Amino acid sequence: MKARAWLFLILANLFWAGNLMFGKAVTSDFPPVWASFLRWVIAAIVLIPLAQLVEKPNWLKVWKNNWGILLFLSLVGVVSYTLLTYTALQHTSSTNGSLINSLTPAVMIVLSLVFLKEKITGWQGAGLVLSFLGVLTVLTKGHLLGLFSTHYNQGDGIMLVAVFLWAIYSIVGKRGQHLPPITFVAFTACIGVICMIPLLFFQPLHMENITTFGISGIIYLGLFPSIGSFLFWNQGVKELGPGKASITMNLMPIFTAILSVMIGQELLISQIVGGIIVITGMLLSANLMRRKATSSAFWKRTGRTA
């Protein structure tokens, strides 16, 4: 069961790596609001019939019993996070975006410590630090001190806010894990689409700027990061908890490097070394941490185990 959860989390980050690369290109054709809106329209069109076919939910009952958490998670994870990410990519590079996203595990663990009273083991902490060093090795091309000379702009600041929102989504999202997974994402997608409609008027769409590549990118964003990543991530968090799941987000820059090679960019030695360090750190946290896990305060209050 846990091996499957780790596989889900790895796939989620693979699709998100593509999100950063395609998202950077797509925002040349579509304003951030339209990129976010169209992405989730595609996801909703696929998810609603899929949920009905596989899970056959009572849609009205699910909404009545869970409307608060569904609305909150949609506003945070679908509307705000997606919109901020594409806005940031208009002002910063995919590389900087990957660097800032690598802070997500640390942010999630800190928030879990503060709000869920979770504890971190020595192995988990060591794995987190090692994975982060691997990420820095990739992003600074082996020159770790280059981190301090990197130019940061407003896009980097926007991406940092997005990281905090995603950490909140992952932690609070555990309260919705009793819902059927496809139905859960379908609801948040639909709510997000509705909430973004008024925002479309603030960033008009210019049809003359749209290319075939831009349309292909939107389709990718709608199918893989929106459907695949969210389903896999929610299931992984459900089975392993937000702290452990967050470790895998350090794989995103590694996947970004691999995808770059696939489109003709050079693979650097620093990327290979950094990738090995990241994977080692992730395995260290996953396999060598203490077997006895500490339940979060939320699960204790509800009488359930994580």
PDB file of C-alpha atoms in Angstrom:
ATOM      1  CA  MET A   1       0.000   0.000   0.000  1.00  0.00           C
ATOM      2  CA  LYS A   2       2.776   2.441   0.938  1.00  0.00           C
ATOM      3  CA  ALA A   3       4.768   1.575  -2.189  1.00  0.00           C
ATOM      4  CA  ARG A   4       1.734   2.516  -4.261  1.00  0.00           C
ATOM      5  CA  ALA A   5       1.386   5.796  -2.364  1.00  0.00           C
ATOM      6  CA  TRP A   6       5.019   6.711  -3.075  1.00  0.00           C
ATOM      7  CA  LEU A   7       4.498   5.868  -6.755  1.00  0.00           C
ATOM      8  CA  PHE A   8       1.441   8.133  -6.850  1.00  0.00           C
ATOM      9  CA  LEU A   9       3.418  10.994  -5.329  1.00  0.00           C
ATOM     10  CA  ILE A  10       6.290  10.541  -7.775  1.00  0.00           C
ATOM     11  CA  LEU A  11       3.888  10.625 -10.737  1.00  0.00           C
ATOM     12  CA  ALA A  12       2.166  13.704  -9.318  1.00  0.00           C
ATOM     13  CA  ASN A  13       5.483  15.561  -9.244  1.00  0.00           C
ATOM     14  CA  LEU A  14       6.405  14.356 -12.725  1.00  0.00           C
ATOM     15  CA  PHE A  15       3.214  15.888 -14.094  1.00  0.00           C
ATOM     16  CA  TRP A  16       3.801  19.083 -12.092  1.00  0.00           C
ATOM     17  CA  ALA A  17       7.279  19.394 -13.594  1.00  0.00           C
ATOM     18  CA  GLY A  18       5.567  19.448 -16.964  1.00  0.00           C
ATOM     19  CA  ASN A  19       3.189  22.037 -15.569  1.00  0.00           C
ATOM     20  CA  LEU A  20       6.056  24.451 -14.918  1.00  0.00           C
ATOM     21  CA  MET A  21       7.536  23.952 -18.370  1.00  0.00           C
ATOM     22  CA  PHE A  22       4.265  24.075 -20.306  1.00  0.00           C
ATOM     23  CA  GLY A  23       2.899  26.777 -18.012  1.00  0.00           C
ATOM     24  CA  LYS A  24       5.795  29.082 -18.856  1.00  0.00           C
ATOM     25  CA  ALA A  25       5.131  28.595 -22.586  1.00  0.00           C
ATOM     26  CA  VAL A  26       1.325  28.705 -22.347  1.00  0.00           C
ATOM     27  CA  THR A  27       1.307  32.105 -20.645  1.00  0.00           C
ATOM     28  CA  SER A  28       2.748  33.539 -23.859  1.00  0.00           C
ATOM     29  CA  ASP A  29      -0.548  32.644 -25.574  1.00  0.00           C
ATOM     30  CA  PHE A  30      -3.022  32.867 -22.704  1.00  0.00           C
ATOM     31  CA  PRO A  31      -3.234  35.332 -19.806  1.00  0.00           C
ATOM     32  CA  PRO A  32      -2.813  33.582 -16.418  1.00  0.00           C
ATOM     33  CA  VAL A  33      -6.538  33.730 -15.609  1.00  0.00           C
ATOM     34  CA  TRP A  34      -7.480  32.150 -18.928  1.00  0.00           C
ATOM     35  CA  ALA A  35      -4.757  29.492 -18.642  1.00  0.00           C
ATOM     36  CA  SER A  36      -6.056  28.580 -15.168  1.00  0.00           C
ATOM     37  CA  PHE A  37      -9.706  28.687 -16.259  1.00  0.00           C
ATOM     38  CA  LEU A  38      -9.296  26.581 -19.412  1.00  0.00           C
ATOM     39  CA  ARG A  39      -7.098  24.082 -17.584  1.00  0.00           C
ATOM     40  CA  TRP A  40      -9.791  23.386 -15.017  1.00  0.00           C
ATOM     41  CA  VAL A  41     -12.623  23.437 -17.563  1.00  0.00           C
ATOM     42  CA  ILE A  42     -10.918  20.524 -19.326  1.00  0.00           C
ATOM     43  CA  ALA A  43     -10.401  18.761 -16.008  1.00  0.00           C
ATOM     44  CA  ALA A  44     -14.053  19.216 -14.986  1.00  0.00           C
ATOM     45  CA  ILE A  45     -15.327  17.914 -18.330  1.00  0.00           C
ATOM     46  CA  VAL A  46     -13.329  14.707 -17.827  1.00  0.00           C
ATOM     47  CA  LEU A  47     -13.772  14.289 -14.071  1.00  0.00           C
ATOM     48  CA  ILE A  48     -17.554  14.659 -13.740  1.00  0.00           C
ATOM     49  CA  PRO A  49     -18.540  11.729 -16.004  1.00  0.00           C
ATOM     50  CA  LEU A  50     -15.556   9.721 -14.728  1.00  0.00           C
ATOM     51  CA  ALA A  51     -16.683  10.161 -11.113  1.00  0.00           C
ATOM     52  CA  GLN A  52     -20.247   9.226 -12.049  1.00  0.00           C
ATOM     53  CA  LEU A  53     -19.067   6.121 -13.885  1.00  0.00           C
ATOM     54  CA  VAL A  54     -16.579   4.883 -11.283  1.00  0.00           C
ATOM     55  CA  GLU A  55     -17.808   6.183  -7.916  1.00  0.00           C
ATOM     56  CA  LYS A  56     -21.497   6.996  -8.566  1.00  0.00           C
ATOM     57  CA  PRO A  57     -21.667   9.683  -5.840  1.00  0.00           C
ATOM     58  CA  ASN A  58     -24.759  11.367  -4.497  1.00  0.00           C
ATOM     59  CA  TRP A  59     -23.636  14.813  -5.669  1.00  0.00           C
ATOM     60  CA  LEU A  60     -26.204  16.785  -3.669  1.00  0.00           C
ATOM     61  CA  LYS A  61     -25.455  14.890  -0.451  1.00  0.00           C
ATOM     62  CA  VAL A  62     -21.690  15.295  -0.893  1.00  0.00           C
ATOM     63  CA  TRP A  63     -22.147  19.050  -1.370  1.00  0.00           C
ATOM     64  CA  LYS A  64     -24.492  19.477   1.596  1.00  0.00           C
ATOM     65  CA  ASN A  65     -22.200  17.605   3.977  1.00  0.00           C
ATOM     66  CA  ASN A  66     -18.884  19.019   2.782  1.00  0.00           C
ATOM     67  CA  TRP A  67     -19.529  22.365   1.080  1.00  0.00           C
ATOM     68  CA  GLY A  68     -17.291  24.311   3.467  1.00  0.00           C
ATOM     69  CA  ILE A  69     -14.136  22.252   2.975  1.00  0.00           C
ATOM     70  CA  LEU A  70     -14.783  21.879  -0.761  1.00  0.00           C
ATOM     71  CA  LEU A  71     -15.162  25.627  -1.210  1.00  0.00           C
ATOM     72  CA  PHE A  72     -12.065  26.405   0.866  1.00  0.00           C
ATOM     73  CA  LEU A  73      -9.841  23.874  -0.912  1.00  0.00           C
ATOM     74  CA  SER A  74     -11.092  25.004  -4.305  1.00  0.00           C
ATOM     75  CA  LEU A  75     -10.314  28.645  -3.583  1.00  0.00           C
ATOM     76  CA  VAL A  76      -6.865  27.792  -2.200  1.00  0.00           C
ATOM     77  CA  GLY A  77      -5.680  24.907  -4.385  1.00  0.00           C
ATOM     78  CA  VAL A  78      -7.513  25.447  -7.665  1.00  0.00           C
ATOM     79  CA  VAL A  79      -8.092  29.180  -8.007  1.00  0.00           C
ATOM     80  CA  SER A  80      -5.376  30.910  -5.985  1.00  0.00           C
ATOM     81  CA  TYR A  81      -2.486  28.468  -6.343  1.00  0.00           C
ATOM     82  CA  THR A  82      -2.952  27.923 -10.081  1.00  0.00           C
ATOM     83  CA  LEU A  83      -3.470  31.596 -10.857  1.00  0.00           C
ATOM     84  CA  LEU A  84      -0.470  32.694  -8.791  1.00  0.00           C
ATOM     85  CA  THR A  85       1.763  30.033 -10.373  1.00  0.00           C
ATOM     86  CA  TYR A  86       1.013  31.151 -13.942  1.00  0.00           C
ATOM     87  CA  THR A  87       1.286  34.808 -12.951  1.00  0.00           C
ATOM     88  CA  ALA A  88       4.691  34.115 -11.409  1.00  0.00           C
ATOM     89  CA  LEU A  89       5.873  32.309 -14.551  1.00  0.00           C
ATOM     90  CA  GLN A  90       5.237  35.477 -16.539  1.00  0.00           C
ATOM     91  CA  HIS A  91       7.921  37.233 -14.494  1.00  0.00           C
ATOM     92  CA  THR A  92      10.363  34.487 -13.512  1.00  0.00           C
ATOM     93  CA  SER A  93      11.984  31.428 -15.052  1.00  0.00           C
ATOM     94  CA  SER A  94      10.935  27.804 -14.671  1.00  0.00           C
ATOM     95  CA  THR A  95      14.263  27.242 -12.896  1.00  0.00           C
ATOM     96  CA  ASN A  96      13.525  29.858 -10.255  1.00  0.00           C
ATOM     97  CA  GLY A  97      10.031  28.439  -9.952  1.00  0.00           C
ATOM     98  CA  SER A  98      11.486  24.985  -9.275  1.00  0.00           C
ATOM     99  CA  LEU A  99      13.884  26.397  -6.685  1.00  0.00           C
ATOM    100  CA  ILE A 100      11.092  28.104  -4.776  1.00  0.00           C
ATOM    101  CA  ASN A 101       8.840  25.033  -5.045  1.00  0.00           C
ATOM    102  CA  SER A 102      11.607  23.039  -3.390  1.00  0.00           C
ATOM    103  CA  LEU A 103      10.832  24.998  -0.218  1.00  0.00           C
ATOM    104  CA  THR A 104       7.386  23.355  -0.043  1.00  0.00           C
ATOM    105  CA  PRO A 105       8.454  20.357   2.108  1.00  0.00           C
ATOM    106  CA  ALA A 106      10.008  22.626   4.726  1.00  0.00           C
ATOM    107  CA  VAL A 107       6.944  24.877   4.762  1.00  0.00           C
ATOM    108  CA  MET A 108       4.595  21.890   5.100  1.00  0.00           C
ATOM    109  CA  ILE A 109       6.588  20.324   7.907  1.00  0.00           C
ATOM    110  CA  VAL A 110       6.726  23.631   9.802  1.00  0.00           C
ATOM    111  CA  LEU A 111       2.977  24.152   9.397  1.00  0.00           C
ATOM    112  CA  SER A 112       2.327  20.537  10.458  1.00  0.00           C
ATOM    113  CA  LEU A 113       4.477  21.062  13.543  1.00  0.00           C
ATOM    114  CA  VAL A 114       2.650  24.276  14.448  1.00  0.00           C
ATOM    115  CA  PHE A 115      -0.953  23.429  13.618  1.00  0.00           C
ATOM    116  CA  LEU A 116      -1.150  19.609  13.690  1.00  0.00           C
ATOM    117  CA  LYS A 117       1.416  19.075  16.468  1.00  0.00           C
ATOM    118  CA  GLU A 118       3.169  16.443  14.355  1.00  0.00           C
ATOM    119  CA  LYS A 119       6.700  15.423  15.251  1.00  0.00           C
ATOM    120  CA  ILE A 120       9.632  15.025  12.884  1.00  0.00           C
ATOM    121  CA  THR A 121      12.099  12.160  13.277  1.00  0.00           C
ATOM    122  CA  GLY A 122      15.831  12.575  12.954  1.00  0.00           C
ATOM    123  CA  TRP A 123      15.878  10.496   9.750  1.00  0.00           C
ATOM    124  CA  GLN A 124      13.060  12.541   8.248  1.00  0.00           C
ATOM    125  CA  GLY A 125      14.876  15.771   9.031  1.00  0.00           C
ATOM    126  CA  ALA A 126      18.151  14.431   7.619  1.00  0.00           C
ATOM    127  CA  GLY A 127      16.394  13.274   4.466  1.00  0.00           C
ATOM    128  CA  LEU A 128      14.736  16.658   4.079  1.00  0.00           C
ATOM    129  CA  VAL A 129      18.037  18.518   4.354  1.00  0.00           C
ATOM    130  CA  LEU A 130      19.785  16.103   1.987  1.00  0.00           C
ATOM    131  CA  SER A 131      17.025  16.378  -0.614  1.00  0.00           C
ATOM    132  CA  PHE A 132      17.101  20.156  -0.407  1.00  0.00           C
ATOM    133  CA  LEU A 133      20.883  20.159  -0.964  1.00  0.00           C
ATOM    134  CA  GLY A 134      20.323  17.978  -4.009  1.00  0.00           C
ATOM    135  CA  VAL A 135      17.813  20.454  -5.375  1.00  0.00           C
ATOM    136  CA  LEU A 136      20.262  23.315  -4.863  1.00  0.00           C
ATOM    137  CA  THR A 137      22.976  21.305  -6.624  1.00  0.00           C
ATOM    138  CA  VAL A 138      20.751  20.977  -9.679  1.00  0.00           C
ATOM    139  CA  LEU A 139      19.512  24.533  -9.755  1.00  0.00           C
ATOM    140  CA  THR A 140      22.910  26.167  -9.117  1.00  0.00           C
ATOM    141  CA  LYS A 141      24.748  23.768 -11.491  1.00  0.00           C
ATOM    142  CA  GLY A 142      26.924  22.546  -8.650  1.00  0.00           C
ATOM    143  CA  HIS A 143      27.852  26.028  -7.389  1.00  0.00           C
ATOM    144  CA  LEU A 144      25.875  26.171  -4.162  1.00  0.00           C
ATOM    145  CA  LEU A 145      27.108  29.650  -3.268  1.00  0.00           C
ATOM    146  CA  GLY A 146      25.488  30.848  -6.482  1.00  0.00           C
ATOM    147  CA  LEU A 147      22.216  30.658  -4.614  1.00  0.00           C
ATOM    148  CA  PHE A 148      23.070  33.967  -2.952  1.00  0.00           C
ATOM    149  CA  SER A 149      23.835  35.707  -6.245  1.00  0.00           C
ATOM    150  CA  THR A 150      20.654  34.583  -8.005  1.00  0.00           C
ATOM    151  CA  HIS A 151      18.493  37.459  -9.205  1.00  0.00           C
ATOM    152  CA  TYR A 152      15.016  37.366  -7.699  1.00  0.00           C
ATOM    153  CA  ASN A 153      12.060  39.386  -8.976  1.00  0.00           C
ATOM    154  CA  GLN A 154       8.361  39.856  -8.266  1.00  0.00           C
ATOM    155  CA  GLY A 155       7.626  36.512  -9.902  1.00  0.00           C
ATOM    156  CA  ASP A 156       9.739  34.804  -7.263  1.00  0.00           C
ATOM    157  CA  GLY A 157       7.752  36.512  -4.523  1.00  0.00           C
ATOM    158  CA  ILE A 158       4.455  35.462  -6.106  1.00  0.00           C
ATOM    159  CA  MET A 159       5.699  31.874  -6.386  1.00  0.00           C
ATOM    160  CA  LEU A 160       6.638  31.919  -2.711  1.00  0.00           C
ATOM    161  CA  VAL A 161       3.056  32.867  -1.805  1.00  0.00           C
ATOM    162  CA  ALA A 162       1.852  30.015  -4.018  1.00  0.00           C
ATOM    163  CA  VAL A 163       4.094  27.604  -2.092  1.00  0.00           C
ATOM    164  CA  PHE A 164       2.479  28.607   1.196  1.00  0.00           C
ATOM    165  CA  LEU A 165      -0.977  28.150  -0.299  1.00  0.00           C
ATOM    166  CA  TRP A 166      -0.100  24.679  -1.551  1.00  0.00           C
ATOM    167  CA  ALA A 167       1.227  23.714   1.871  1.00  0.00           C
ATOM    168  CA  ILE A 168      -2.056  24.860   3.422  1.00  0.00           C
ATOM    169  CA  TYR A 169      -4.042  22.941   0.780  1.00  0.00           C
ATOM    170  CA  SER A 170      -2.137  19.728   1.503  1.00  0.00           C
ATOM    171  CA  ILE A 171      -2.576  19.982   5.260  1.00  0.00           C
ATOM    172  CA  VAL A 172      -6.214  21.083   5.339  1.00  0.00           C
ATOM    173  CA  GLY A 173      -7.026  18.763   2.423  1.00  0.00           C
ATOM    174  CA  LYS A 174      -6.748  15.764   4.726  1.00  0.00           C
ATOM    175  CA  ARG A 175     -10.139  16.715   6.115  1.00  0.00           C
ATOM    176  CA  GLY A 176     -11.656  15.918   2.736  1.00  0.00           C
ATOM    177  CA  GLN A 177      -9.955  12.563   2.275  1.00  0.00           C
ATOM    178  CA  HIS A 178     -13.079  10.680   3.406  1.00  0.00           C
ATOM    179  CA  LEU A 179     -14.626  11.680   0.075  1.00  0.00           C
ATOM    180  CA  PRO A 180     -14.291   9.534  -3.067  1.00  0.00           C
ATOM    181  CA  PRO A 181     -11.067  10.826  -4.697  1.00  0.00           C
ATOM    182  CA  ILE A 182     -12.399  11.502  -8.201  1.00  0.00           C
ATOM    183  CA  THR A 183     -15.545  13.154  -6.851  1.00  0.00           C
ATOM    184  CA  PHE A 184     -13.416  15.274  -4.532  1.00  0.00           C
ATOM    185  CA  VAL A 185     -11.271  16.695  -7.349  1.00  0.00           C
ATOM    186  CA  ALA A 186     -14.292  17.030  -9.661  1.00  0.00           C
ATOM    187  CA  PHE A 187     -16.082  19.200  -7.110  1.00  0.00           C
ATOM    188  CA  THR A 188     -13.071  21.459  -6.497  1.00  0.00           C
ATOM    189  CA  ALA A 189     -12.531  21.783 -10.256  1.00  0.00           C
ATOM    190  CA  CYS A 190     -16.151  22.822 -10.876  1.00  0.00           C
ATOM    191  CA  ILE A 191     -16.166  25.303  -8.003  1.00  0.00           C
ATOM    192  CA  GLY A 192     -12.865  26.738  -9.200  1.00  0.00           C
ATOM    193  CA  VAL A 193     -14.169  27.211 -12.749  1.00  0.00           C
ATOM    194  CA  ILE A 194     -17.253  29.052 -11.469  1.00  0.00           C
ATOM    195  CA  CYS A 195     -15.181  31.279  -9.183  1.00  0.00           C
ATOM    196  CA  MET A 196     -12.781  32.220 -11.995  1.00  0.00           C
ATOM    197  CA  ILE A 197     -15.466  33.349 -14.459  1.00  0.00           C
ATOM    198  CA  PRO A 198     -15.677  36.942 -13.092  1.00  0.00           C
ATOM    199  CA  LEU A 199     -11.867  37.206 -13.224  1.00  0.00           C
ATOM    200  CA  LEU A 200     -11.784  36.551 -16.978  1.00  0.00           C
ATOM    201  CA  PHE A 201     -12.932  40.102 -17.702  1.00  0.00           C
ATOM    202  CA  PHE A 202      -9.808  41.544 -16.052  1.00  0.00           C
ATOM    203  CA  GLN A 203      -7.436  39.779 -18.489  1.00  0.00           C
ATOM    204  CA  PRO A 204      -8.967  39.732 -21.992  1.00  0.00           C
ATOM    205  CA  LEU A 205      -8.073  36.856 -24.294  1.00  0.00           C
ATOM    206  CA  HIS A 206      -6.437  37.848 -27.607  1.00  0.00           C
ATOM    207  CA  MET A 207      -7.238  35.142 -30.147  1.00  0.00           C
ATOM    208  CA  GLU A 208      -4.486  36.268 -32.518  1.00  0.00           C
ATOM    209  CA  ASN A 209      -1.842  35.274 -29.951  1.00  0.00           C
ATOM    210  CA  ILE A 210      -3.007  31.669 -29.652  1.00  0.00           C
ATOM    211  CA  THR A 211      -0.828  29.016 -31.312  1.00  0.00           C
ATOM    212  CA  THR A 212      -1.167  25.273 -31.832  1.00  0.00           C
ATOM    213  CA  PHE A 213       1.524  24.707 -29.215  1.00  0.00           C
ATOM    214  CA  GLY A 214      -0.404  26.873 -26.744  1.00  0.00           C
ATOM    215  CA  ILE A 215      -3.558  24.825 -27.277  1.00  0.00           C
ATOM    216  CA  SER A 216      -1.587  21.585 -26.845  1.00  0.00           C
ATOM    217  CA  GLY A 217      -0.124  22.981 -23.633  1.00  0.00           C
ATOM    218  CA  ILE A 218      -3.557  23.813 -22.233  1.00  0.00           C
ATOM    219  CA  ILE A 219      -4.746  20.277 -22.982  1.00  0.00           C
ATOM    220  CA  TYR A 220      -1.705  18.869 -21.169  1.00  0.00           C
ATOM    221  CA  LEU A 221      -2.342  21.138 -18.172  1.00  0.00           C
ATOM    222  CA  GLY A 222      -5.993  20.099 -18.053  1.00  0.00           C
ATOM    223  CA  LEU A 223      -5.315  16.367 -18.160  1.00  0.00           C
ATOM    224  CA  PHE A 224      -2.060  15.660 -16.353  1.00  0.00           C
ATOM    225  CA  PRO A 225      -1.352  18.290 -13.641  1.00  0.00           C
ATOM    226  CA  SER A 226      -5.055  18.960 -12.986  1.00  0.00           C
ATOM    227  CA  ILE A 227      -6.416  15.410 -12.995  1.00  0.00           C
ATOM    228  CA  GLY A 228      -3.424  13.103 -12.598  1.00  0.00           C
ATOM    229  CA  SER A 229      -1.409  15.147 -10.112  1.00  0.00           C
ATOM    230  CA  PHE A 230      -4.329  16.128  -7.897  1.00  0.00           C
ATOM    231  CA  LEU A 231      -5.727  12.577  -7.721  1.00  0.00           C
ATOM    232  CA  PHE A 232      -2.316  11.036  -7.080  1.00  0.00           C
ATOM    233  CA  TRP A 233      -1.261  13.717  -4.596  1.00  0.00           C
ATOM    234  CA  ASN A 234      -4.465  13.549  -2.547  1.00  0.00           C
ATOM    235  CA  GLN A 235      -4.252   9.764  -2.350  1.00  0.00           C
ATOM    236  CA  GLY A 236      -0.573   9.892  -1.387  1.00  0.00           C
ATOM    237  CA  VAL A 237      -1.232  12.449   1.351  1.00  0.00           C
ATOM    238  CA  LYS A 238      -4.141  10.331   2.587  1.00  0.00           C
ATOM    239  CA  GLU A 239      -1.952   7.256   2.990  1.00  0.00           C
ATOM    240  CA  LEU A 240       1.345   8.810   4.121  1.00  0.00           C
ATOM    241  CA  GLY A 241       0.446  12.194   5.605  1.00  0.00           C
ATOM    242  CA  PRO A 242       1.485  15.665   4.394  1.00  0.00           C
ATOM    243  CA  GLY A 243       4.926  15.595   6.029  1.00  0.00           C
ATOM    244  CA  LYS A 244       6.167  12.455   4.293  1.00  0.00           C
ATOM    245  CA  ALA A 245       4.420  13.291   1.023  1.00  0.00           C
ATOM    246  CA  SER A 246       6.068  16.702   0.848  1.00  0.00           C
ATOM    247  CA  ILE A 247       9.523  15.104   0.595  1.00  0.00           C
ATOM    248  CA  THR A 248       8.756  13.957  -2.956  1.00  0.00           C
ATOM    249  CA  MET A 249       8.312  17.559  -4.127  1.00  0.00           C
ATOM    250  CA  ASN A 250      12.105  17.772  -4.238  1.00  0.00           C
ATOM    251  CA  LEU A 251      11.883  15.520  -7.293  1.00  0.00           C
ATOM    252  CA  MET A 252      10.186  18.239  -9.331  1.00  0.00           C
ATOM    253  CA  PRO A 253      13.407  20.047 -10.381  1.00  0.00           C
ATOM    254  CA  ILE A 254      14.933  16.682 -11.282  1.00  0.00           C
ATOM    255  CA  PHE A 255      12.005  15.854 -13.527  1.00  0.00           C
ATOM    256  CA  THR A 256      12.242  19.349 -15.002  1.00  0.00           C
ATOM    257  CA  ALA A 257      15.867  18.639 -15.912  1.00  0.00           C
ATOM    258  CA  ILE A 258      14.912  15.320 -17.538  1.00  0.00           C
ATOM    259  CA  LEU A 259      12.127  16.937 -19.554  1.00  0.00           C
ATOM    260  CA  SER A 260      14.564  19.639 -20.654  1.00  0.00           C
ATOM    261  CA  VAL A 261      16.889  16.971 -22.038  1.00  0.00           C
ATOM    262  CA  MET A 262      13.988  15.377 -23.888  1.00  0.00           C
ATOM    263  CA  ILE A 263      13.396  18.634 -25.766  1.00  0.00           C
ATOM    264  CA  GLY A 264      17.059  18.947 -26.715  1.00  0.00           C
ATOM    265  CA  GLN A 265      18.728  20.746 -23.810  1.00  0.00           C
ATOM    266  CA  GLU A 266      22.072  19.540 -22.424  1.00  0.00           C
ATOM    267  CA  LEU A 267      22.187  17.303 -19.346  1.00  0.00           C
ATOM    268  CA  LEU A 268      24.785  18.608 -16.881  1.00  0.00           C
ATOM    269  CA  ILE A 269      26.882  16.551 -14.474  1.00  0.00           C
ATOM    270  CA  SER A 270      25.506  18.688 -11.647  1.00  0.00           C
ATOM    271  CA  GLN A 271      21.977  17.617 -12.597  1.00  0.00           C
ATOM    272  CA  ILE A 272      22.945  13.938 -12.426  1.00  0.00           C
ATOM    273  CA  VAL A 273      24.699  14.355  -9.066  1.00  0.00           C
ATOM    274  CA  GLY A 274      21.887  16.479  -7.672  1.00  0.00           C
ATOM    275  CA  GLY A 275      19.290  13.965  -8.807  1.00  0.00           C
ATOM    276  CA  ILE A 276      21.103  11.144  -6.993  1.00  0.00           C
ATOM    277  CA  ILE A 277      21.282  13.264  -3.809  1.00  0.00           C
ATOM    278  CA  VAL A 278      17.578  14.134  -3.993  1.00  0.00           C
ATOM    279  CA  ILE A 279      16.501  10.528  -4.479  1.00  0.00           C
ATOM    280  CA  THR A 280      18.812   9.372  -1.666  1.00  0.00           C
ATOM    281  CA  GLY A 281      17.327  11.945   0.693  1.00  0.00           C
ATOM    282  CA  MET A 282      13.782  10.960  -0.250  1.00  0.00           C
ATOM    283  CA  LEU A 283      14.505   7.245   0.329  1.00  0.00           C
ATOM    284  CA  LEU A 284      16.207   8.089   3.626  1.00  0.00           C
ATOM    285  CA  SER A 285      13.088   9.840   4.866  1.00  0.00           C
ATOM    286  CA  ALA A 286      10.761   7.180   3.488  1.00  0.00           C
ATOM    287  CA  ASN A 287      12.464   3.973   4.584  1.00  0.00           C
ATOM    288  CA  LEU A 288      14.758   4.693   7.537  1.00  0.00           C
ATOM    289  CA  MET A 289      12.490   6.786   9.718  1.00  0.00           C
ATOM    290  CA  ARG A 290      11.073   5.298  12.885  1.00  0.00           C
ATOM    291  CA  ARG A 291       8.263   2.846  12.362  1.00  0.00           C
ATOM    292  CA  LYS A 292       6.190   4.344  15.111  1.00  0.00           C
ATOM    293  CA  ALA A 293       4.361   7.333  13.637  1.00  0.00           C
ATOM    294  CA  THR A 294       2.800  10.142  15.599  1.00  0.00           C
ATOM    295  CA  SER A 295      -0.850  10.820  14.768  1.00  0.00           C
ATOM    296  CA  SER A 296      -1.861  14.385  14.106  1.00  0.00           C
ATOM    297  CA  ALA A 297      -4.041  16.340  16.514  1.00  0.00           C
ATOM    298  CA  PHE A 298      -6.867  16.366  13.992  1.00  0.00           C
ATOM    299  CA  TRP A 299      -7.027  12.568  13.705  1.00  0.00           C
ATOM    300  CA  LYS A 300      -6.850  12.219  17.470  1.00  0.00           C
ATOM    301  CA  ARG A 301      -9.857  14.504  17.856  1.00  0.00           C
ATOM    302  CA  THR A 302     -11.862  12.546  15.298  1.00  0.00           C
ATOM    303  CA  GLY A 303     -10.866   9.192  16.723  1.00  0.00           C
ATOM    304  CA  ARG A 304      -9.303   8.051  13.448  1.00  0.00           C
ATOM    305  CA  THR A 305      -5.735   7.199  12.472  1.00  0.00           C
ATOM    306  CA  ALA A 306      -3.753   8.776   9.682  1.00  0.00           C
TER     307      ALA A 306
END
